[in-house]
XYZ file of C-alpha atoms in Angstrom:
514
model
C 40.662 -16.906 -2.657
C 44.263 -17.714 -2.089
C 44.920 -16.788 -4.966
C 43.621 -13.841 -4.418
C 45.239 -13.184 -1.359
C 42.362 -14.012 1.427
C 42.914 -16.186 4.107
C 39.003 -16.582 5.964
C 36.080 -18.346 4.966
C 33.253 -17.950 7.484
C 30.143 -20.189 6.887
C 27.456 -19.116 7.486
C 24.937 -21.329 8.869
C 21.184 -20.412 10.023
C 20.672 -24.331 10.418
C 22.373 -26.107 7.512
C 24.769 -27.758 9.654
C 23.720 -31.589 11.254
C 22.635 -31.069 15.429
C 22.782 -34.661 16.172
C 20.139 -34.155 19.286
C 18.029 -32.063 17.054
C 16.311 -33.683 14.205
C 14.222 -31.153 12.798
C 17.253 -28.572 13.116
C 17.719 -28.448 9.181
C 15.392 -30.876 8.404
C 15.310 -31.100 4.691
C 17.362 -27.606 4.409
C 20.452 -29.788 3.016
C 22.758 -29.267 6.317
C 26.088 -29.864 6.296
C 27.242 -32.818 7.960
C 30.224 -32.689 10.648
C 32.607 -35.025 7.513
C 31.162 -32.452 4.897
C 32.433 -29.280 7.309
C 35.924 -31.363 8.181
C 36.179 -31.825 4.887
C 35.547 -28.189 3.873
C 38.202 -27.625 6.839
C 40.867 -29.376 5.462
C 41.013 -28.276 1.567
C 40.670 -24.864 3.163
C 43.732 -25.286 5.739
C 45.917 -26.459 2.557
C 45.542 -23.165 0.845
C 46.051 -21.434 4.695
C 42.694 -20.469 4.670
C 41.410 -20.064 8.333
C 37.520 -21.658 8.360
C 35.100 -20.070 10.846
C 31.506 -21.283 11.911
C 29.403 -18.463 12.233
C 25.624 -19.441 13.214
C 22.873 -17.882 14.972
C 22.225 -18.089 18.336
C 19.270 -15.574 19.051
C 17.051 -14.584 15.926
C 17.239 -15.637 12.475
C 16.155 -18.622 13.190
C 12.546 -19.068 11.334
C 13.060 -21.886 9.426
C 13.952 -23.881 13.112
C 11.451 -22.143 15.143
C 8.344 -23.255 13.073
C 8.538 -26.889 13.850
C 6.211 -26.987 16.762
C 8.578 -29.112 18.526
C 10.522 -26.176 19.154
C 7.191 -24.436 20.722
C 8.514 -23.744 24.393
C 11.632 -22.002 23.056
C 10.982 -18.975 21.254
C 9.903 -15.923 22.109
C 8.272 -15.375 18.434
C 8.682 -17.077 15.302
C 12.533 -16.196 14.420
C 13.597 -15.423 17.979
C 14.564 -18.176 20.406
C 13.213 -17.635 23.799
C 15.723 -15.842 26.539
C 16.161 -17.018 30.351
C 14.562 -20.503 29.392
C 16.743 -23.359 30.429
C 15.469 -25.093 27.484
C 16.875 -22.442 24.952
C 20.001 -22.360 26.303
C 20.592 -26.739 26.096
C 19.809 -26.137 22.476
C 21.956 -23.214 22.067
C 24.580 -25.411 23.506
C 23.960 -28.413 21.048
C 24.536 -25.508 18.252
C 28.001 -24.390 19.529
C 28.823 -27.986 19.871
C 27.794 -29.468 16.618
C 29.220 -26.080 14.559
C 32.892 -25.590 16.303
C 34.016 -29.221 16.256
C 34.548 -29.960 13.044
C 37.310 -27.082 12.701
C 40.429 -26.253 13.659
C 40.013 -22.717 14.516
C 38.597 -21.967 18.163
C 36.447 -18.868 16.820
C 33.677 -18.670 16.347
C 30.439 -16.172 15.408
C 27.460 -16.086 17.645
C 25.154 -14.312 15.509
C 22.729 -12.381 17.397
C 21.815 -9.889 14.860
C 18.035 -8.176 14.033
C 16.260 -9.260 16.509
C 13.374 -7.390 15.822
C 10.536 -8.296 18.347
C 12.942 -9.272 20.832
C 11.112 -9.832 24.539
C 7.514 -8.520 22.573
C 6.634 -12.376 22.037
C 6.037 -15.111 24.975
C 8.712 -13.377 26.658
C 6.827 -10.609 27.087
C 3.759 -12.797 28.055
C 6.314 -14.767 30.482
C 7.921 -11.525 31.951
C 6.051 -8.765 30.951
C 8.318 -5.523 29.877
C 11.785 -5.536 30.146
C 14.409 -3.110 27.988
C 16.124 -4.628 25.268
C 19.513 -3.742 26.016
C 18.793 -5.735 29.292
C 17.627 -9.064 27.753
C 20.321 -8.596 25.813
C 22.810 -8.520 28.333
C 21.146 -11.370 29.945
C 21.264 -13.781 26.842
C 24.895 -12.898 25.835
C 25.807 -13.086 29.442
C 24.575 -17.007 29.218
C 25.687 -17.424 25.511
C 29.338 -16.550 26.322
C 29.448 -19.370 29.038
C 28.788 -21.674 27.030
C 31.301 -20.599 24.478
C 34.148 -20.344 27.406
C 33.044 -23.782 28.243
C 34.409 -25.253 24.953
C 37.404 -22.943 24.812
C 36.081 -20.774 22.312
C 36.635 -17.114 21.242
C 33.225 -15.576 19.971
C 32.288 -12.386 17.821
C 28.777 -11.385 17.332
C 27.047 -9.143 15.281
C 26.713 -5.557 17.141
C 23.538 -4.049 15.717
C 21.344 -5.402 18.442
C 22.866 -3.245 21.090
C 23.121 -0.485 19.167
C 19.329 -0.535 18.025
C 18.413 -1.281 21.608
C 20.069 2.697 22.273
C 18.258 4.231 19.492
C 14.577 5.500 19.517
C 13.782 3.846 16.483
C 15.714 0.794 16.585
C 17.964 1.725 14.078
C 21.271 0.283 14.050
C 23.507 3.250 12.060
C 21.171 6.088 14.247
C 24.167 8.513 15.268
C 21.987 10.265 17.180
C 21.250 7.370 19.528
C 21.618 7.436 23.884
C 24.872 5.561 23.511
C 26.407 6.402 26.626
C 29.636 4.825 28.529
C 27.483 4.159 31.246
C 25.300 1.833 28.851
C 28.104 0.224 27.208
C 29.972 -1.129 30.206
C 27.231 -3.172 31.333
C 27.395 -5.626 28.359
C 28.779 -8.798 29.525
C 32.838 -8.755 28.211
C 34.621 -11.651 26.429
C 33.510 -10.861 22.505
C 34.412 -8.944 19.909
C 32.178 -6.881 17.644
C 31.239 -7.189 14.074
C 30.577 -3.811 12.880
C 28.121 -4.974 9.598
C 27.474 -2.167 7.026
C 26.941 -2.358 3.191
C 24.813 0.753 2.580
C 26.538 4.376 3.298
C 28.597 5.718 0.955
C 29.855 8.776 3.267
C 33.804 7.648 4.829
C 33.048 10.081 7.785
C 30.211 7.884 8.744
C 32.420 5.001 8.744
C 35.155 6.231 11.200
C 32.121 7.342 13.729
C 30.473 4.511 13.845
C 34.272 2.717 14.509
C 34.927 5.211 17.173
C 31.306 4.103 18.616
C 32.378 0.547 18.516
C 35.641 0.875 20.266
C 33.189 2.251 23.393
C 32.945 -1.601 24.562
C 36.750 -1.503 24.683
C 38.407 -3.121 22.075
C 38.824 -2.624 17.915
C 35.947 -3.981 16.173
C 35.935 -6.650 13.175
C 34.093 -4.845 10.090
C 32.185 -6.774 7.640
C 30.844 -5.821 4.253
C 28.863 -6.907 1.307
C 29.115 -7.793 -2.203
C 25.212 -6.961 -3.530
C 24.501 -10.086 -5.032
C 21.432 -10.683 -2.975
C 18.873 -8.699 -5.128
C 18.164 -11.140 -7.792
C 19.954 -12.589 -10.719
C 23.525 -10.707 -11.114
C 25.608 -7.934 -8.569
C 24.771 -3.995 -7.733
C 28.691 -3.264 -8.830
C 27.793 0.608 -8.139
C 26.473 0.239 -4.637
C 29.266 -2.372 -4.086
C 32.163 -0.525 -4.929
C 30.011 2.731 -3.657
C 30.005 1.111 -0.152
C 33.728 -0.647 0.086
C 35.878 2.245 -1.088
C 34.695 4.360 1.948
C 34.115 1.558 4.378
C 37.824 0.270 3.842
C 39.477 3.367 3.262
C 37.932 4.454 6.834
C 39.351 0.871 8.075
C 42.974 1.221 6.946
C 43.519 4.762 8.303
C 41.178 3.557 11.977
C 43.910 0.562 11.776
C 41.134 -2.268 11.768
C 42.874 -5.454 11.877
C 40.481 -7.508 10.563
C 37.566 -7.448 7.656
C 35.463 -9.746 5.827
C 32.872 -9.807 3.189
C 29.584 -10.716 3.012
C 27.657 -12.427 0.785
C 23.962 -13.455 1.459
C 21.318 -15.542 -0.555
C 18.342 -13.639 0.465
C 14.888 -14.778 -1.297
C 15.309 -17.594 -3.161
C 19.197 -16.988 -4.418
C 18.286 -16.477 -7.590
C 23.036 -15.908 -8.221
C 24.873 -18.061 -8.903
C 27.767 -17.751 -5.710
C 30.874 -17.384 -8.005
C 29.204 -13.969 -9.384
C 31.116 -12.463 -6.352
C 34.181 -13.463 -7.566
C 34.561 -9.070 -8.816
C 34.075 -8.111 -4.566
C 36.174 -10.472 -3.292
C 38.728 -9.508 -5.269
C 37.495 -5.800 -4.254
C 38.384 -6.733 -1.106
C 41.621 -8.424 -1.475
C 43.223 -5.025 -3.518
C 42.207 -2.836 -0.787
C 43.384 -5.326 1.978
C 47.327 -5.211 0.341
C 47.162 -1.268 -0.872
C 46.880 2.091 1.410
C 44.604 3.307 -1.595
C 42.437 1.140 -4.228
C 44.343 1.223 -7.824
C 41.265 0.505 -10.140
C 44.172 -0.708 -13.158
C 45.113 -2.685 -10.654
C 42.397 -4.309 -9.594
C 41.547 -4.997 -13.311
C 45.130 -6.660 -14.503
C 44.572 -8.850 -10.791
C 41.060 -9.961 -11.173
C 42.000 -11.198 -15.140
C 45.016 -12.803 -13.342
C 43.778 -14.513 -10.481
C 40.373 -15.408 -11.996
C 40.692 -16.079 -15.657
C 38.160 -13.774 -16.005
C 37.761 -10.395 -17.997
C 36.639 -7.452 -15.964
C 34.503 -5.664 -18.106
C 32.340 -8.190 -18.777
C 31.913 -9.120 -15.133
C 31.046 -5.224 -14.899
C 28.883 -5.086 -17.778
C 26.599 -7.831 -15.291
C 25.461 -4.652 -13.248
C 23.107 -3.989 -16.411
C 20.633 -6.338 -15.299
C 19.557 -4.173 -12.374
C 21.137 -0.731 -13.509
C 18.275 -0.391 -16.249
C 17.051 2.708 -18.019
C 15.074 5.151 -15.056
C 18.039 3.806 -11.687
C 20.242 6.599 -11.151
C 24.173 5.601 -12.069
C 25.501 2.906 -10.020
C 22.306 2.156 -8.065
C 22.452 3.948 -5.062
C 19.233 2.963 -4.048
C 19.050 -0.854 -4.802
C 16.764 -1.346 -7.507
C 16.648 -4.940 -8.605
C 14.379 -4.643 -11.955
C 15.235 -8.400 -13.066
C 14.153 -9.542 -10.418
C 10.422 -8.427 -9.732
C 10.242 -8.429 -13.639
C 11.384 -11.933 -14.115
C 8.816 -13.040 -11.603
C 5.717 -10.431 -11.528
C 2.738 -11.398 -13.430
C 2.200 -10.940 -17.353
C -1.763 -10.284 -17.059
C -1.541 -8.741 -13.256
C 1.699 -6.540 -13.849
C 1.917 -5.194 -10.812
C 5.592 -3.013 -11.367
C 3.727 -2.375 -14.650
C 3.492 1.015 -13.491
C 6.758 2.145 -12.132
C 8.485 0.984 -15.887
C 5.782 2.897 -18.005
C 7.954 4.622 -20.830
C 11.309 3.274 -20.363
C 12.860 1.648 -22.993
C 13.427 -1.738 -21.100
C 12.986 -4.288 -24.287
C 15.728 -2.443 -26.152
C 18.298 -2.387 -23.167
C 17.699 -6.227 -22.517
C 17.876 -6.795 -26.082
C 21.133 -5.355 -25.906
C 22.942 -6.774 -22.935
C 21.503 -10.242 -23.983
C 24.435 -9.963 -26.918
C 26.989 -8.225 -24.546
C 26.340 -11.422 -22.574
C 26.290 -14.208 -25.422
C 29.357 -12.400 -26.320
C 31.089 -12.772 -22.888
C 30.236 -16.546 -22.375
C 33.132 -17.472 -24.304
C 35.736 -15.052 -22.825
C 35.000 -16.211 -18.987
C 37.196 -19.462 -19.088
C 36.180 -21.851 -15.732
C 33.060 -19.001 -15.466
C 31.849 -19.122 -18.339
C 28.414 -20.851 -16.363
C 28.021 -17.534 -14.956
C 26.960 -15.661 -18.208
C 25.230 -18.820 -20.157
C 23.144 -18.046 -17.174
C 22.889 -14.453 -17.046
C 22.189 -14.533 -21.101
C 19.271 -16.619 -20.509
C 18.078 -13.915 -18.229
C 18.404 -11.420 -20.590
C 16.882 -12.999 -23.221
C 13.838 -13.536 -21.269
C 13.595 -10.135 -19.832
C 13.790 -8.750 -23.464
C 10.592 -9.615 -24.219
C 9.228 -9.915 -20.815
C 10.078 -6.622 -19.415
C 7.509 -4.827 -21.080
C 5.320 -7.709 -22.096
C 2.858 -7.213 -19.275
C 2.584 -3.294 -20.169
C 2.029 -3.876 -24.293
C -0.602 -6.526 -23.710
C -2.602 -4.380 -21.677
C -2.351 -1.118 -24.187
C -3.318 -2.953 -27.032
C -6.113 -4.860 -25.451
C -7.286 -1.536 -24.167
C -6.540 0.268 -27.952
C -9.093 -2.722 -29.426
C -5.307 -3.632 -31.268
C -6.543 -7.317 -31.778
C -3.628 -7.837 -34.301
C -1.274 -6.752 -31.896
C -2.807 -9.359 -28.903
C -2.728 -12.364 -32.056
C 0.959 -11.410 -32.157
C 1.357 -12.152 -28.642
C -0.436 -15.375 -28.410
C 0.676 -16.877 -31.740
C 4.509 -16.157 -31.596
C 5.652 -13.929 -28.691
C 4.036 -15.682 -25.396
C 5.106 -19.502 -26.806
C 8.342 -17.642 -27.859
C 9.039 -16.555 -23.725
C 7.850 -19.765 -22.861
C 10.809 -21.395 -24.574
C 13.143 -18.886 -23.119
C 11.719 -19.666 -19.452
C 12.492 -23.214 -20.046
C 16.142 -22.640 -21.411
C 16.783 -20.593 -18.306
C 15.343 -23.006 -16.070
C 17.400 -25.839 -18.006
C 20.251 -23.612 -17.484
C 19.556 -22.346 -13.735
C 19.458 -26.141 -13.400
C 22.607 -27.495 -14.265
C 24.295 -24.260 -12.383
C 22.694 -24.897 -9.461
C 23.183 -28.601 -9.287
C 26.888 -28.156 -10.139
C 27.421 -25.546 -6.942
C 24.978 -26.435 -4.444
C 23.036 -28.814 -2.810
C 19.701 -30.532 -3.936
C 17.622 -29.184 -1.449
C 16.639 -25.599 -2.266
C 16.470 -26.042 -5.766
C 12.757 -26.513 -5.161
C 12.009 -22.858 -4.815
C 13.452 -21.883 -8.120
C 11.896 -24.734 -9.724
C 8.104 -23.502 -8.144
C 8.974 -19.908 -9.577
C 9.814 -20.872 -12.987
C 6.989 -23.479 -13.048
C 4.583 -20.856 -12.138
C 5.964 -18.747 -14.688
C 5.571 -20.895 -17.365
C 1.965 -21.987 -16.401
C 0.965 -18.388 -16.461
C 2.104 -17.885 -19.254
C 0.293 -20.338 -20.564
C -2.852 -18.944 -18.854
C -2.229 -15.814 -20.550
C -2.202 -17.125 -24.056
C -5.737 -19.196 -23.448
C -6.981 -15.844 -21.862
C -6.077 -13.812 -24.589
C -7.188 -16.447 -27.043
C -10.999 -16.493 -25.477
C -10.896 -13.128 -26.017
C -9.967 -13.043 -29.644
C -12.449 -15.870 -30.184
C -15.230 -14.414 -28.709
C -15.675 -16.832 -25.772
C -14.790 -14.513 -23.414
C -16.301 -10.396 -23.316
C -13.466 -9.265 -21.603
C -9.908 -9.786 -19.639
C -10.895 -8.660 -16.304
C -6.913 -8.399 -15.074
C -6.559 -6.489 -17.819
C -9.333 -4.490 -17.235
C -7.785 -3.493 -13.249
C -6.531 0.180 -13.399
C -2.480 0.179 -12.799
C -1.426 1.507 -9.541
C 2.500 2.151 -8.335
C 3.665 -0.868 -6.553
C 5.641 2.157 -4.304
C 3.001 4.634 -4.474
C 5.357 6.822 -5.837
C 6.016 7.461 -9.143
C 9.112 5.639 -10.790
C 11.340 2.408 -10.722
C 11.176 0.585 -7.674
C 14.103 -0.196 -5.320
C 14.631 -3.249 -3.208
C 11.911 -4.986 -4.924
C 13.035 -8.691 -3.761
C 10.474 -10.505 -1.953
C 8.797 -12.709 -4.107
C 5.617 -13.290 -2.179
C 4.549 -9.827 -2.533
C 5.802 -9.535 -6.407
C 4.018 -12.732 -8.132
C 0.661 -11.800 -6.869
C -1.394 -9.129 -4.272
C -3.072 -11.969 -2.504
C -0.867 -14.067 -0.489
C 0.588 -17.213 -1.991
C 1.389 -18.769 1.441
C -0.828 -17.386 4.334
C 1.507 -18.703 7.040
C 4.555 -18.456 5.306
């Protein structure tokens, strides 16, 4: 990042930071200590790199709010509870905890996507109320708590702006955003404008000139899309950031930063961003993005080569997704992870030639392992996901037409050599996914990629016996196989955003109160 040219981390911290009076806050999550985030501090102050907590202080908090000790304080299961006293002691104990172990005196506040916000116990407690108003009341007793430590806050704006908008959505330019409105929120923040999915530069500079209606220049915040799955949307990343920026510089924004989230498992590895940040630190020191440029820096500051850090889009940017995936589709994802005998994208991939472009990339990517320097643990990942996908793409789809042809030579194939074939690809990836993950993160959360590549290897296995009482006659039929293929969509081709496991493994619900 120095390097580079940056000079801000932000952490970002749901609750994987240690609340001393608050046990369960992060229990078994792998929190950061207060010596692990002063330590983090101080190798980030040597490089003059400014550290800032940013936490949640409103919604996003699920993984808290189940522990029924926390009962009394939310209003529903991701959204703490406004106007209780309660809430606001443990909202306090969160400020605490997060700002002291750094030097800076900012600090983010969170506050975003509240969905059901005063629809829960709230509700119940106080019956209807608007939700600009609850708003105002919550940030009103948020910010004295931050001006009781000496802090300077930003928070995420979407809240307010959804609260204007008939349909609660945050980029709605038609919304009743009036002065009037605006100059009731309570003063003493400064907002993060968040956006990662237009590609239009007008739309930028109006939502700015929204913004600057609570009276001062917002912060705006961005996204590298590495949150899909295994790899990075380089189309919709650069689609976003060139506009975004551009309408930044000529605005005269002060102040950006990049996001990048771990939604669903976090299936990439972090230093795959390594392409946006850099994004981000050519636009911050040009008036106008020189694509040569960014090329001869990246190689320079990284060690890296660019084209093969490009060529990574190809995991997701598949045969039937429109160049540089505008709309998000994440095909190694819900393919890695979907079924072989259930197949539920089965349908939306019907006729695209998915085992020859895997088949392909997994060389590009072999190829690129040894050109990548420090890196080079990106790709020996990414090339085990390949080389999976190439026969698993299309697996589920080949099974079913030749059990449904009467092919029985074609379904010995898959049992004798191709299904035991994946299965040894699964556990190289999983081998490989291991030793990534255990060299850049914590223990705890590995346990969610190990249940999704043990399930995939135990169906797997499933599938072979099935198959095999077929061919042997102790079984009349494959009844999975036998389920007519619907669109996962409803609509006929690829899917987009496909990225919730849950609802791609299976139909029925692997965790009925998850």
């Amino acid at each position: 990042m120095a390097i580079m040219g940056l000079n801000m981390l932000m952490l970002y911290c749901e609750d994987s930071y240690e609340v001393k009076e608050q046990p369960y806050f992060g229990y078994m999550r792998g929190k950061y200590s207060y010596d692990d985030m002063k330590e983090c501090d101080d190798f980030a102050d040597l490089f003059g790199i400014e550290m800032i907590p940013c936490i949640q202080t409103l919604a996003h908090l699920y993984e808290v709010l189940k522990w029924s000790v926390y009962y009394d304080t939310r209003d529903d299961q991701e959204t703490l509870l406004v106007g209780s006293e309660k809430t606001y002691q443990i909202v306090e104990e969160y400020i605490r905890a997060a700002s002291a172990p750094f030097r800076t005196k900012r600090i983010h506040i969170g506050m975003d996507e509240a969905w059901h916000l005063g629809m829960g116990q709230y509700f119940i407690k106080n019956g209807y109320k608007k939700k600009f108003d609850i708003m105002n009341d919550h940030m009103e007793r948020v910010l004295e708590i931050v001006k009781k430590y000496d802090l300077v806050p930003m928070f995420w704006s979407d809240m307010y702006f959804r609260a204007a908008s008939k349909h609660g959505d945050y980029y709605d330019l038609k919304g009743d955003f009036t002065q009037e409105l605006v100059d009731t929120v309570p003063k003493g923040a400064q907002l993060v404008y968040w956006d990662y999915y237009h590609d239009d530069e007008e739309f930028y500079h109006e939502m700015i000139k929204r913004h600057r209606m609570f009276g001062s220049d917002p912060i705006f915040a961005g996204g590298i899309w590495t949150w899909t799955g295994y790899g990075a949307n380089w189309g919709k990343t650069f689609n976003t950031t060139n506009p975004a920026l551009t309408a930044c510089k000529k605005e005269g924004i002060k102040e950006v930063f990049v996001t990048i989230w771990g939604d669903n498992g976090t299936e990439s590895d972090v230093f795959t961003n390594l392409l946006g940040l850099q994004l981000y630190a050519e636009h911050g020191y040009a008036k106008e993005l020189d694509e040569e440029k960014l090329k001869e820096r990246f190689e320079f500051c990284t060690g890296c080569n660019y084209d093969d850090f490009i060529n990574i889009k190809y995991l997701k940017e598949v045969p039937g997704v429109p160049q540089d995936n505008p709309n998000e589709a994440n095909p190694c994802k819900y393919l890695m992870w979907q079924d072989i005998l259930t197949g539920l994208a089965d349908y939306n991939i019907k006729g695209l030639p998915l085992q020859e472009h895997y088949e392909n990339l997994t060389l590009k990517l072999k190829d690129a392992i040894s050109r990548n320097g420090d890196y080079s643990h990106i790709f020996e990942l990414l090339y085990n996901v390949s080389n999976v996908l190439s026969i698993k793409a299309e697996a589920g789809l080949r099974i079913t037409k030749a059990y449904k042809d009467g092919n029985k030579e074609e379904l010995k194939r898959y049992v004798e050599v191709l299904l035991p074939e994946l299965k040894d690809r699964v556990s190289d990836l999983r081998n490989v996914h291991k030793k990534v993950w255990f060299e850049n993160n914590k223990a705890l959360g590995w346990d969610i990629l190990d249940m999704r590549y043990g399930s995939l290897l135990i169906r797997t296995q499933s599938a072979i016996e099935q198959i095999d009482d077929y061919l042997n006659g102790r079984v009349e039929r494959i009844e999975e196989l036998e389920q007519e293929r619907l669109s996962f969509t409803g609509r006929e081709g690829i899917i987009t955003y496909g990225n919730f496991y849950g609802s791609i493994v299976s139909p029925s619900r692997i965790a009925p109160r998850g």
